[in-house]
Short mmCIF file of C-alpha atoms (C1' of nucleotides) in Angstrom, two decimals:
data_model
loop_
_atom_site.label_atom_id
_atom_site.label_comp_id
_atom_site.label_asym_id
_atom_site.label_seq_id
_atom_site.Cartn_x
_atom_site.Cartn_y
_atom_site.Cartn_z
CA MET A 1 186.90 21.29 139.46
CA PRO A 2 186.18 21.81 135.77
CA GLN A 3 183.58 19.36 134.52
CA THR A 4 184.17 19.49 130.79
CA SER A 5 186.70 17.10 129.31
CA PRO A 6 189.33 18.22 126.86
CA LYS A 7 188.72 17.72 123.18
CA LEU A 8 191.79 17.91 120.97
CA VAL A 9 191.62 18.58 117.25
CA ARG A 10 194.67 18.27 115.05
CA ILE A 11 194.95 21.41 112.94
CA ASP A 12 198.25 20.63 111.21
CA PRO A 13 201.16 18.15 111.55
CA LEU A 14 202.63 20.22 114.40
CA ARG A 15 199.59 21.52 116.26
CA LEU A 16 196.69 20.14 118.28
CA HIS A 17 194.05 22.59 119.38
CA MET A 18 191.76 22.44 122.38
CA GLU A 19 188.93 24.77 121.51
CA ARG A 20 187.58 26.98 124.26
CA ARG A 21 184.36 25.47 125.57
CA GLY A 22 182.58 24.63 128.82
CA GLN A 23 184.44 26.16 131.74
CA MET A 24 187.51 26.96 129.70
CA VAL A 25 188.51 30.62 129.83
CA ALA A 26 191.11 30.32 127.07
CA GLY A 27 191.74 27.84 124.29
CA ALA A 28 194.88 25.72 124.46
CA THR A 29 197.36 24.47 121.88
CA ILE A 30 199.69 21.50 122.09
CA PHE A 31 202.61 21.69 119.70
CA ALA A 32 203.21 18.04 118.94
CA SER A 33 203.38 15.68 115.98
CA LYS A 34 201.61 12.34 115.69
CA ALA A 35 204.80 10.63 116.85
CA VAL A 36 204.68 12.35 120.26
CA ASN A 37 203.20 10.44 123.17
CA LEU A 38 200.57 12.48 125.03
CA GLU A 39 199.46 11.27 128.45
CA PRO A 40 195.67 11.83 128.83
CA GLU A 41 196.30 13.02 132.39
CA ALA A 42 198.73 15.71 131.19
CA VAL A 43 196.18 16.89 128.60
CA ARG A 44 193.54 17.07 131.33
CA GLN A 45 195.91 19.13 133.48
CA LEU A 46 196.43 21.54 130.59
CA HIS A 47 192.66 21.83 130.21
CA ASP A 48 192.30 22.60 133.93
CA ALA A 49 194.86 25.41 133.60
CA ALA A 50 192.83 26.85 130.71
CA CYS A 51 189.80 26.97 133.02
CA LEU A 52 191.45 29.39 135.48
CA PRO A 53 189.77 32.83 135.54
CA PRO A 54 193.01 34.79 134.86
CA ALA A 55 194.04 32.45 131.99
CA LYS A 56 194.78 34.37 128.81
CA LYS A 57 196.91 31.95 126.84
CA VAL A 58 197.70 28.31 127.57
CA LEU A 59 199.93 26.01 125.54
CA ALA A 60 202.12 22.95 125.77
CA THR A 61 205.26 21.93 123.96
CA ALA A 62 205.97 18.40 122.75
CA ASP A 63 207.73 17.47 125.99
CA ILE A 64 204.47 17.82 127.96
CA HIS A 65 204.03 15.26 130.73
CA VAL A 66 202.18 14.96 134.01
CA GLY A 67 203.24 17.36 136.76
CA PHE A 68 201.85 18.43 140.13
CA GLY A 69 198.61 20.21 139.23
CA VAL A 70 200.00 21.82 136.10
CA PRO A 71 201.80 19.73 133.49
CA ILE A 72 205.53 20.01 132.84
CA GLY A 73 206.32 21.28 129.35
CA CYS A 74 203.71 24.02 129.36
CA VAL A 75 203.30 27.78 129.31
CA VAL A 76 200.49 29.55 131.15
CA GLY A 77 199.94 33.26 130.48
CA LEU A 78 197.89 34.87 133.26
CA GLU A 79 196.57 38.40 133.52
CA ASN A 80 197.21 40.11 136.89
CA ALA A 81 197.84 36.77 138.55
CA ILE A 82 200.78 34.59 139.49
CA MET A 83 200.50 30.90 140.24
CA PRO A 84 202.97 28.83 142.29
CA PRO A 85 201.97 25.44 140.80
CA ALA A 86 202.51 26.83 137.27
CA VAL A 87 206.13 27.52 138.18
CA GLY A 88 206.59 24.27 140.05
CA TYR A 89 208.48 23.16 143.13
CA ASP A 90 211.93 23.62 141.66
CA ILE A 91 211.88 27.38 141.08
CA ASN A 92 214.51 28.35 138.48
CA CYS A 93 215.45 24.84 137.67
CA GLY A 94 217.65 25.45 134.66
CA MET A 95 220.53 24.62 132.37
CA ARG A 96 224.08 25.86 132.16
CA LEU A 97 226.54 25.08 129.38
CA LEU A 98 230.32 25.50 129.73
CA ARG A 99 232.83 25.09 126.94
CA THR A 100 236.33 23.74 127.49
CA PRO A 101 239.41 24.21 125.27
CA PHE A 102 239.68 20.41 124.89
CA TYR A 103 238.54 18.03 122.17
CA LYS A 104 237.32 14.44 122.36
CA GLY A 105 240.34 12.19 122.85
CA ASP A 106 242.46 14.99 124.40
CA ILE A 107 241.50 14.24 127.98
CA ASP A 108 240.30 11.39 130.18
CA THR A 109 236.68 12.44 130.72
CA ASP A 110 235.94 9.49 133.04
CA LYS A 111 238.67 10.67 135.36
CA ILE A 112 237.48 14.26 135.45
CA ALA A 113 233.91 13.06 136.05
CA LEU A 114 235.06 11.02 139.07
CA ASP A 115 236.93 14.05 140.33
CA ILE A 116 233.84 16.26 139.99
CA ALA A 117 231.78 13.65 141.84
CA ARG A 118 234.18 13.97 144.77
CA ASP A 119 233.71 17.75 144.95
CA ILE A 120 230.02 18.21 144.18
CA PRO A 121 227.55 16.35 146.39
CA LEU A 122 225.04 14.43 144.26
CA GLY A 123 221.49 13.57 145.32
CA GLU A 124 218.73 14.63 147.67
CA GLY A 125 219.44 16.16 151.05
CA MET A 126 223.05 16.97 150.28
CA HIS A 127 224.84 19.95 151.81
CA ASN A 128 227.97 21.70 150.65
CA ILE A 129 228.69 25.34 151.39
CA ARG A 130 227.16 26.63 154.61
CA LEU A 131 226.31 30.30 154.36
CA ASP A 132 225.72 32.55 157.35
CA ASP A 133 222.55 34.64 157.42
CA LYS A 134 224.17 37.72 155.89
CA CYS A 135 225.65 35.76 153.00
CA LEU A 136 222.44 33.93 152.33
CA GLU A 137 220.55 37.20 152.33
CA ALA A 138 223.00 38.63 149.79
CA VAL A 139 222.60 35.52 147.62
CA VAL A 140 218.82 35.63 147.53
CA HIS A 141 218.65 39.40 147.18
CA GLN A 142 221.29 39.87 144.50
CA GLY A 143 221.64 36.49 142.79
CA ALA A 144 224.78 35.77 140.79
CA PRO A 145 226.29 39.27 141.29
CA SER A 146 226.62 38.36 145.00
CA ILE A 147 229.28 35.77 144.22
CA PRO A 148 232.40 37.99 144.64
CA LEU A 149 230.96 38.97 148.00
CA LEU A 150 230.87 35.34 149.03
CA ALA A 151 234.44 34.86 147.91
CA ARG A 152 235.62 37.43 150.42
CA ARG A 153 233.36 36.26 153.21
CA ILE A 154 233.89 32.56 153.23
CA ASP A 155 236.91 30.41 152.85
CA HIS A 156 236.09 27.58 150.51
CA ARG A 157 237.80 25.61 147.76
CA ALA A 158 235.34 26.93 145.14
CA TRP A 159 237.00 30.32 145.21
CA GLU A 160 240.30 28.93 144.03
CA ALA A 161 238.70 28.86 140.59
CA PHE A 162 237.15 32.31 140.76
CA ASP A 163 238.49 34.74 138.17
CA SER A 164 237.25 38.28 138.64
CA ASP A 165 238.07 39.26 135.05
CA GLU A 166 235.90 36.50 133.65
CA PHE A 167 233.11 37.07 136.09
CA ALA A 168 231.65 40.09 134.28
CA ASP A 169 231.53 38.05 131.05
CA ASP A 170 229.85 35.22 132.92
CA LEU A 171 227.12 37.48 134.32
CA ALA A 172 226.25 38.71 130.83
CA ARG A 173 225.63 35.08 129.82
CA ILE A 174 223.07 34.31 132.51
CA GLU A 175 219.38 34.94 131.87
CA GLU A 176 218.45 38.21 133.62
CA ASN A 177 222.18 38.59 134.37
CA GLY A 178 221.60 36.08 137.15
CA CYS A 179 219.37 38.40 139.17
CA MET A 180 215.60 38.49 139.53
CA PRO A 181 213.80 41.11 141.64
CA ALA A 182 213.57 39.62 145.12
CA ASP A 183 212.82 40.36 148.73
CA PRO A 184 214.41 38.14 151.37
CA GLY A 185 211.65 39.30 153.73
CA ALA A 186 209.08 37.36 151.72
CA VAL A 187 211.01 34.10 151.99
CA PRO A 188 209.60 31.59 154.49
CA LYS A 189 211.97 30.75 157.37
CA ALA A 190 212.04 27.08 156.40
CA ALA A 191 213.62 27.98 153.06
CA MET A 192 216.38 30.04 154.67
CA GLN A 193 217.07 27.36 157.28
CA LYS A 194 216.90 24.25 155.13
CA GLY A 195 218.54 25.83 152.10
CA SER A 196 221.40 27.57 153.87
CA ALA A 197 223.92 24.78 153.26
CA GLN A 198 222.79 23.57 149.83
CA ILE A 199 224.65 26.00 147.57
CA GLY A 200 226.98 23.91 145.41
CA THR A 201 224.91 20.71 145.41
CA LEU A 202 223.31 18.99 142.44
CA GLY A 203 220.09 17.53 143.85
CA GLY A 204 218.24 14.44 142.65
CA GLY A 205 215.69 13.41 140.05
CA ASN A 206 216.52 14.59 136.57
CA HIS A 207 219.35 16.87 137.70
CA PHE A 208 222.73 16.08 136.22
CA ILE A 209 226.20 17.18 135.29
CA GLU A 210 227.41 15.79 131.97
CA ILE A 211 230.73 15.86 130.20
CA GLN A 212 229.70 15.97 126.56
CA TYR A 213 231.31 16.57 123.21
CA VAL A 214 229.98 18.48 120.22
CA ARG A 215 228.96 15.60 117.98
CA GLU A 216 227.70 17.78 115.19
CA VAL A 217 227.69 21.47 114.41
CA LEU A 218 224.34 22.28 112.85
CA ASP A 219 225.03 25.94 112.07
CA GLU A 220 228.67 26.87 111.48
CA GLU A 221 228.21 30.61 111.87
CA LEU A 222 226.22 30.40 115.11
CA ALA A 223 228.52 27.78 116.59
CA LYS A 224 231.52 29.95 115.83
CA THR A 225 229.89 32.96 117.47
CA LEU A 226 229.19 30.88 120.58
CA GLY A 227 232.74 29.48 120.60
CA LEU A 228 231.91 25.89 119.69
CA SER A 229 233.28 23.49 117.09
CA THR A 230 233.01 19.80 116.26
CA GLY A 231 234.55 17.43 118.80
CA GLN A 232 234.84 20.08 121.52
CA ILE A 233 234.34 18.96 125.11
CA VAL A 234 231.57 20.83 126.96
CA VAL A 235 230.06 20.55 130.43
CA MET A 236 226.30 20.74 130.93
CA ILE A 237 224.75 21.37 134.34
CA HIS A 238 221.05 20.84 135.13
CA SER A 239 219.99 21.90 138.62
CA GLY A 240 217.78 24.33 140.50
CA SER A 241 217.02 25.95 143.84
CA ARG A 242 217.10 22.73 145.88
CA ARG A 243 215.30 22.70 149.20
CA PHE A 244 215.21 26.51 149.22
CA GLY A 245 212.89 26.73 146.21
CA TYR A 246 210.86 23.76 147.38
CA GLU A 247 210.05 25.49 150.67
CA VAL A 248 209.12 28.74 148.89
CA ALA A 249 206.81 26.86 146.52
CA ASP A 250 205.27 24.77 149.27
CA HIS A 251 204.60 27.79 151.47
CA TYR A 252 202.94 29.90 148.79
CA MET A 253 200.89 27.01 147.40
CA ASN A 254 199.36 26.80 150.87
CA VAL A 255 198.89 30.57 151.03
CA ALA A 256 197.16 30.54 147.64
CA ALA A 257 194.90 27.63 148.54
CA HIS A 258 193.46 29.61 151.46
CA ARG A 259 192.66 32.74 149.45
CA PRO A 260 188.98 33.48 148.78
CA GLU A 261 189.53 33.66 144.99
CA ASN A 262 190.47 29.97 145.09
CA SER A 263 187.53 28.74 147.11
CA GLY A 264 186.59 25.27 145.89
CA ARG A 265 189.66 25.02 143.70
CA PRO A 266 192.34 22.38 144.29
CA LYS A 267 195.52 23.65 145.96
CA MET A 268 197.57 22.71 142.93
CA LEU A 269 195.46 24.98 140.71
CA SER A 270 195.43 27.98 143.03
CA TYR A 271 196.74 31.36 141.97
CA LEU A 272 197.49 34.72 143.59
CA LEU A 273 196.33 38.09 142.34
CA THR A 274 199.35 40.29 141.73
CA ASP A 275 197.72 43.37 143.25
CA THR A 276 197.51 41.60 146.64
CA GLY A 277 200.20 41.38 149.29
CA ALA A 278 200.30 37.62 148.94
CA GLY A 279 200.81 37.86 145.17
CA ARG A 280 203.61 40.39 145.57
CA ASP A 281 205.19 38.27 148.30
CA TYR A 282 205.22 35.14 146.16
CA SER A 283 206.73 37.08 143.28
CA ALA A 284 209.49 38.39 145.59
CA ALA A 285 210.10 34.97 147.16
CA MET A 286 210.11 33.26 143.76
CA GLY A 287 212.76 35.78 142.70
CA ALA A 288 214.76 34.93 145.80
CA ALA A 289 214.62 31.21 144.98
CA ALA A 290 215.59 32.01 141.40
CA ASN A 291 218.62 33.89 142.66
CA PHE A 292 219.54 30.98 144.92
CA ALA A 293 219.46 28.68 141.89
CA PHE A 294 221.60 31.00 139.74
CA VAL A 295 224.21 31.05 142.50
CA ASN A 296 223.96 27.28 142.97
CA ARG A 297 224.69 26.63 139.29
CA HIS A 298 227.47 29.20 139.27
CA VAL A 299 229.19 27.70 142.31
CA MET A 300 228.94 24.23 140.76
CA ALA A 301 230.57 25.62 137.63
CA LEU A 302 233.40 27.01 139.78
CA LEU A 303 233.85 23.61 141.41
CA VAL A 304 233.96 21.96 137.98
CA ARG A 305 236.52 24.48 136.81
CA ARG A 306 238.64 23.79 139.86
CA CYS A 307 238.69 20.09 138.92
CA PHE A 308 239.88 20.98 135.42
CA ASN A 309 242.52 23.35 136.81
CA ARG A 310 243.79 20.69 139.17
CA MET A 311 244.02 18.05 136.47
CA PHE A 312 245.16 20.05 133.45
CA GLY A 313 246.54 23.31 134.83
CA PRO A 314 244.72 26.64 134.42
CA THR A 315 241.78 25.90 132.13
CA PRO A 316 239.46 28.52 130.67
CA LEU A 317 235.98 27.11 131.20
CA LYS A 318 233.77 29.68 129.51
CA LEU A 319 230.08 30.05 130.17
CA VAL A 320 228.09 29.68 126.95
CA TYR A 321 224.75 30.44 128.64
CA ASP A 322 222.65 29.78 131.72
CA VAL A 323 218.91 29.60 131.17
CA THR A 324 215.95 28.79 133.39
CA HIS A 325 213.00 26.56 132.56
CA ASN A 326 210.83 26.99 135.69
CA MET A 327 209.83 30.61 136.17
CA ALA A 328 207.07 33.20 135.96
CA LYS A 329 207.87 36.54 134.36
CA LEU A 330 205.86 39.61 133.49
CA GLU A 331 206.22 40.10 129.74
CA SER A 332 204.50 42.04 126.97
CA HIS A 333 202.98 39.90 124.24
CA GLU A 334 200.35 40.23 121.53
CA ASP A 335 197.82 39.09 124.13
CA GLY A 336 198.87 41.90 126.43
CA ARG A 337 200.98 42.18 129.51
CA LEU A 338 201.00 38.70 130.97
CA TRP A 339 202.60 36.76 133.76
CA VAL A 340 204.18 34.12 131.56
CA HIS A 341 204.60 30.94 133.59
CA ARG A 342 207.10 28.59 132.00
CA LYS A 343 206.96 25.23 133.75
CA GLY A 344 209.40 22.97 131.99
CA ALA A 345 209.62 25.50 129.19
CA THR A 346 212.50 27.71 128.11
CA ARG A 347 212.31 31.35 127.10
CA ALA A 348 213.30 31.72 123.44
CA PHE A 349 213.79 35.41 122.78
CA GLY A 350 214.97 36.36 119.31
CA PRO A 351 217.57 39.01 118.42
CA ALA A 352 215.18 41.97 118.87
CA ARG A 353 214.32 41.09 122.47
CA MET A 354 218.01 40.49 123.22
CA ALA A 355 218.93 43.95 121.90
CA ALA A 356 220.81 45.15 124.97
CA THR A 357 222.91 41.99 125.25
CA GLU A 358 225.79 40.30 123.46
CA PHE A 359 223.19 38.06 121.80
CA ALA A 360 221.56 40.95 119.95
CA ARG A 361 222.67 39.52 116.61
CA ILE A 362 221.99 35.81 117.10
CA GLY A 363 219.14 35.56 119.60
CA GLN A 364 219.01 34.00 123.05
CA PRO A 365 220.79 30.67 123.49
CA ILE A 366 218.55 27.75 124.47
CA ILE A 367 219.95 24.66 126.15
CA THR A 368 217.81 21.57 125.64
CA PRO A 369 218.92 18.32 127.24
CA GLY A 370 217.78 14.93 126.04
CA SER A 371 217.98 12.09 128.53
CA MET A 372 221.22 10.66 129.83
CA GLY A 373 222.52 8.47 127.04
CA THR A 374 221.02 10.61 124.27
CA ALA A 375 221.93 13.90 122.64
CA SER A 376 221.39 17.41 123.98
CA PHE A 377 220.90 20.50 121.82
CA LEU A 378 222.05 24.07 121.78
CA MET A 379 219.68 26.35 119.89
CA VAL A 380 219.03 30.09 119.61
CA GLY A 381 215.66 31.84 119.55
CA THR A 382 214.46 33.31 116.26
CA GLY A 383 211.92 35.73 117.72
CA ARG A 384 209.15 34.10 115.66
CA SER A 385 207.53 32.30 118.60
CA GLU A 386 204.73 34.64 119.64
CA GLU A 387 202.32 31.69 119.32
CA SER A 388 204.20 30.02 122.18
CA LEU A 389 204.71 33.26 124.16
CA SER A 390 208.39 33.15 123.15
CA SER A 391 208.93 29.70 124.59
CA VAL A 392 210.25 26.32 123.56
CA ASN A 393 210.39 22.93 125.25
CA HIS A 394 212.83 22.30 128.13
CA GLY A 395 213.89 18.80 127.26
CA ALA A 396 212.57 15.53 125.91
CA GLY A 397 209.79 14.97 128.46
CA ARG A 398 208.93 11.70 130.14
CA VAL A 399 206.92 8.95 128.47
CA MET A 400 206.34 7.02 131.68
CA SER A 401 206.23 7.74 135.38
CA ARG A 402 209.22 7.12 137.60
CA THR A 403 207.48 4.24 139.33
CA ALA A 404 206.50 2.66 136.00
CA ALA A 405 210.10 2.81 134.78
CA LEU A 406 211.40 1.24 137.96
CA GLY A 407 208.60 -1.17 138.73
CA ARG A 408 209.18 -0.18 142.32
CA SER A 409 207.58 2.14 144.77
CA ARG A 410 209.63 4.95 146.20
CA ARG A 411 210.49 2.84 149.22
CA GLY A 412 212.10 0.30 146.91
CA ARG A 413 209.41 -2.37 147.12
CA VAL A 414 208.92 -4.30 143.88
CA VAL A 415 205.37 -3.63 142.68
CA SER A 416 205.72 -4.64 139.02
CA PRO A 417 208.44 -5.87 136.66
CA GLY A 418 209.16 -2.32 135.51
CA LEU A 419 208.99 -1.12 131.95
CA ILE A 420 212.74 -0.67 131.64
CA THR A 421 214.69 -3.92 131.89
CA ASP A 422 218.23 -3.97 133.27
CA GLU A 423 219.45 -5.23 129.91
CA GLN A 424 217.72 -2.41 128.03
CA PHE A 425 219.12 0.15 130.43
CA LYS A 426 222.65 -1.20 130.12
CA ARG A 427 222.46 -1.13 126.34
CA SER A 428 221.17 2.46 126.24
CA MET A 429 224.14 3.59 128.35
CA GLU A 430 226.84 1.73 126.43
CA GLY A 431 230.10 3.65 126.17
CA ILE A 432 228.98 6.32 128.65
CA LYS A 433 230.55 6.63 132.10
CA LEU A 434 227.72 6.79 134.64
CA ILE A 435 228.17 8.02 138.19
CA ALA A 436 224.90 7.76 140.11
CA GLY A 437 224.27 9.22 143.56
CA ASN A 438 221.28 6.92 143.97
CA LYS A 439 221.92 3.64 142.16
CA ARG A 440 218.63 2.12 143.27
CA ARG A 441 216.56 4.69 141.43
CA ILE A 442 218.77 5.42 138.46
CA LYS A 443 216.50 3.52 136.05
CA GLU A 444 213.84 6.20 136.60
CA GLU A 445 216.09 8.36 134.44
CA ALA A 446 216.73 5.70 131.77
CA PRO A 447 216.77 7.03 128.21
CA GLY A 448 213.85 4.67 127.50
CA ALA A 449 211.69 6.57 130.03
CA TYR A 450 211.94 9.71 127.91
CA LYS A 451 210.53 10.86 124.60
CA ASP A 452 212.73 11.10 121.52
CA ILE A 453 214.65 14.39 121.85
CA GLU A 454 215.30 14.49 118.10
CA GLU A 455 211.55 14.59 117.37
CA VAL A 456 210.83 17.14 120.09
CA VAL A 457 213.54 19.47 118.78
CA ARG A 458 212.43 18.92 115.19
CA ILE A 459 208.98 20.26 116.11
CA VAL A 460 210.48 23.43 117.66
CA VAL A 461 212.54 24.05 114.53
CA GLU A 462 209.63 23.27 112.18
CA CYS A 463 207.46 25.74 114.09
CA GLY A 464 210.15 28.33 113.35
CA TRP A 465 210.82 29.21 116.99
CA ALA A 466 214.51 28.30 117.19
CA THR A 467 217.55 27.41 115.11
CA CYS A 468 219.79 24.48 116.05
CA VAL A 469 223.41 25.37 116.72
CA ALA A 470 224.90 22.05 117.80
CA ARG A 471 224.10 18.54 118.89
CA MET A 472 226.07 17.32 121.90
CA ALA A 473 226.53 13.72 123.02
CA PRO A 474 227.35 12.52 126.55
CA LEU A 475 230.70 10.96 127.48
CA ALA A 476 230.23 10.93 131.26
CA VAL A 477 227.07 11.46 133.29
CA LEU A 478 226.82 12.44 136.95
CA LYS A 479 223.34 12.01 138.43
CA GLY A 480 221.75 12.67 141.79
"C1'" DA B 1 211.12 18.59 142.38
"C1'" DT B 2 211.65 17.71 147.76
"C1'" DG B 3 215.83 13.84 153.16
"C1'" DT B 4 209.69 13.23 155.17
"C1'" DG B 5 205.18 12.87 157.67
"C1'" DC B 6 197.50 13.47 159.03
#
DNA sequence: ATGTGC
């Protein structure tokens, strides 16, 4: 374990720098203002990541908070190495934004939310669509493009909402077109077995489906290009690769921990060299989990669309974008060709790096949720974010642990009064329909447990990395 | 993040 302790120096109102010293291999920057709460433990975790031999560039965005081994809200650029804990357990956890043709007041959003909650299982351990081995293999190998294949193979209500004409447009609006390089052969059996029935489920923790409306358009031209205007109802989905990704992560964290290059290093700081079989296998299995997550979010979107169709007749529910915030990718940057690990960080490519896509003129869309009860943002990348390895934050970030918010242990035992009172929680959710899969733990996700999204987004914009398109506010929230 | 154990 690194012995030196991190020393942060503020270099300007938006940047704190941790100079390279002691066992650090790279310096580290935290992009945060004075108003942003920084947990000392998260800063220490960032420091530990900067001590890894393959570390080339290490940074954190303002939503940094404590994670397993590596903090959430950080970017780790490694040379010739890939690191399971720097991706996290929920491989390709990400955001999807859908736009509806409706405006606030047009439709009963509480009713549609209740309907969605009947069709999409919320919470841990939930199952929905059981895939046979061949289907599952197609999903993990091909990602979102496998979806028409599933439609023909299995008989399920999701396919009532499938529209083959729209599907090509949808694929073009998913990061990597919904497909990462993958090899099902590298996926541990436990992932295939325990994940086989979890396509079309939300999961727990911070995952959600929200019915929101565009409260404010912040750039008319960009909003118009992306098909959004003031008052419009949108649906935001936050979910990942469920048990499938968890098992992939767990397996390869153990593989990494036993490699000679990690001798004496904690499991949660272990990496794999990309010129080894184990490194290539993790990369291929991570891709498989990423594909699983793309399909999961797409199937949930189909289920949501089916609810709209049922309630309002045929409803175009267009995909604005689907973007991941837990992934490692090999990218070329000023610091060279790096495995860019975004753990709770969103890629923010500008127009130039989106040249071959329909976003070549505006840059890559970025979907940044606040907490339930507060606003979410749609932004686009400017291409001026080389200092963050083309990355921005993934959300608001926590200010307190789940147990601190609740005052309870995971088993439900009261261990302290909890930092979020029932009264506070109620007030922060006023006027918002809340459907919680796990009512006992819902306060873990209270708006008061999160940083101020407005400040976190302000920092991204001030740094010049992204432009705000719209601010969305929740009307109904579905939580695991 | 994850329906679970040294």
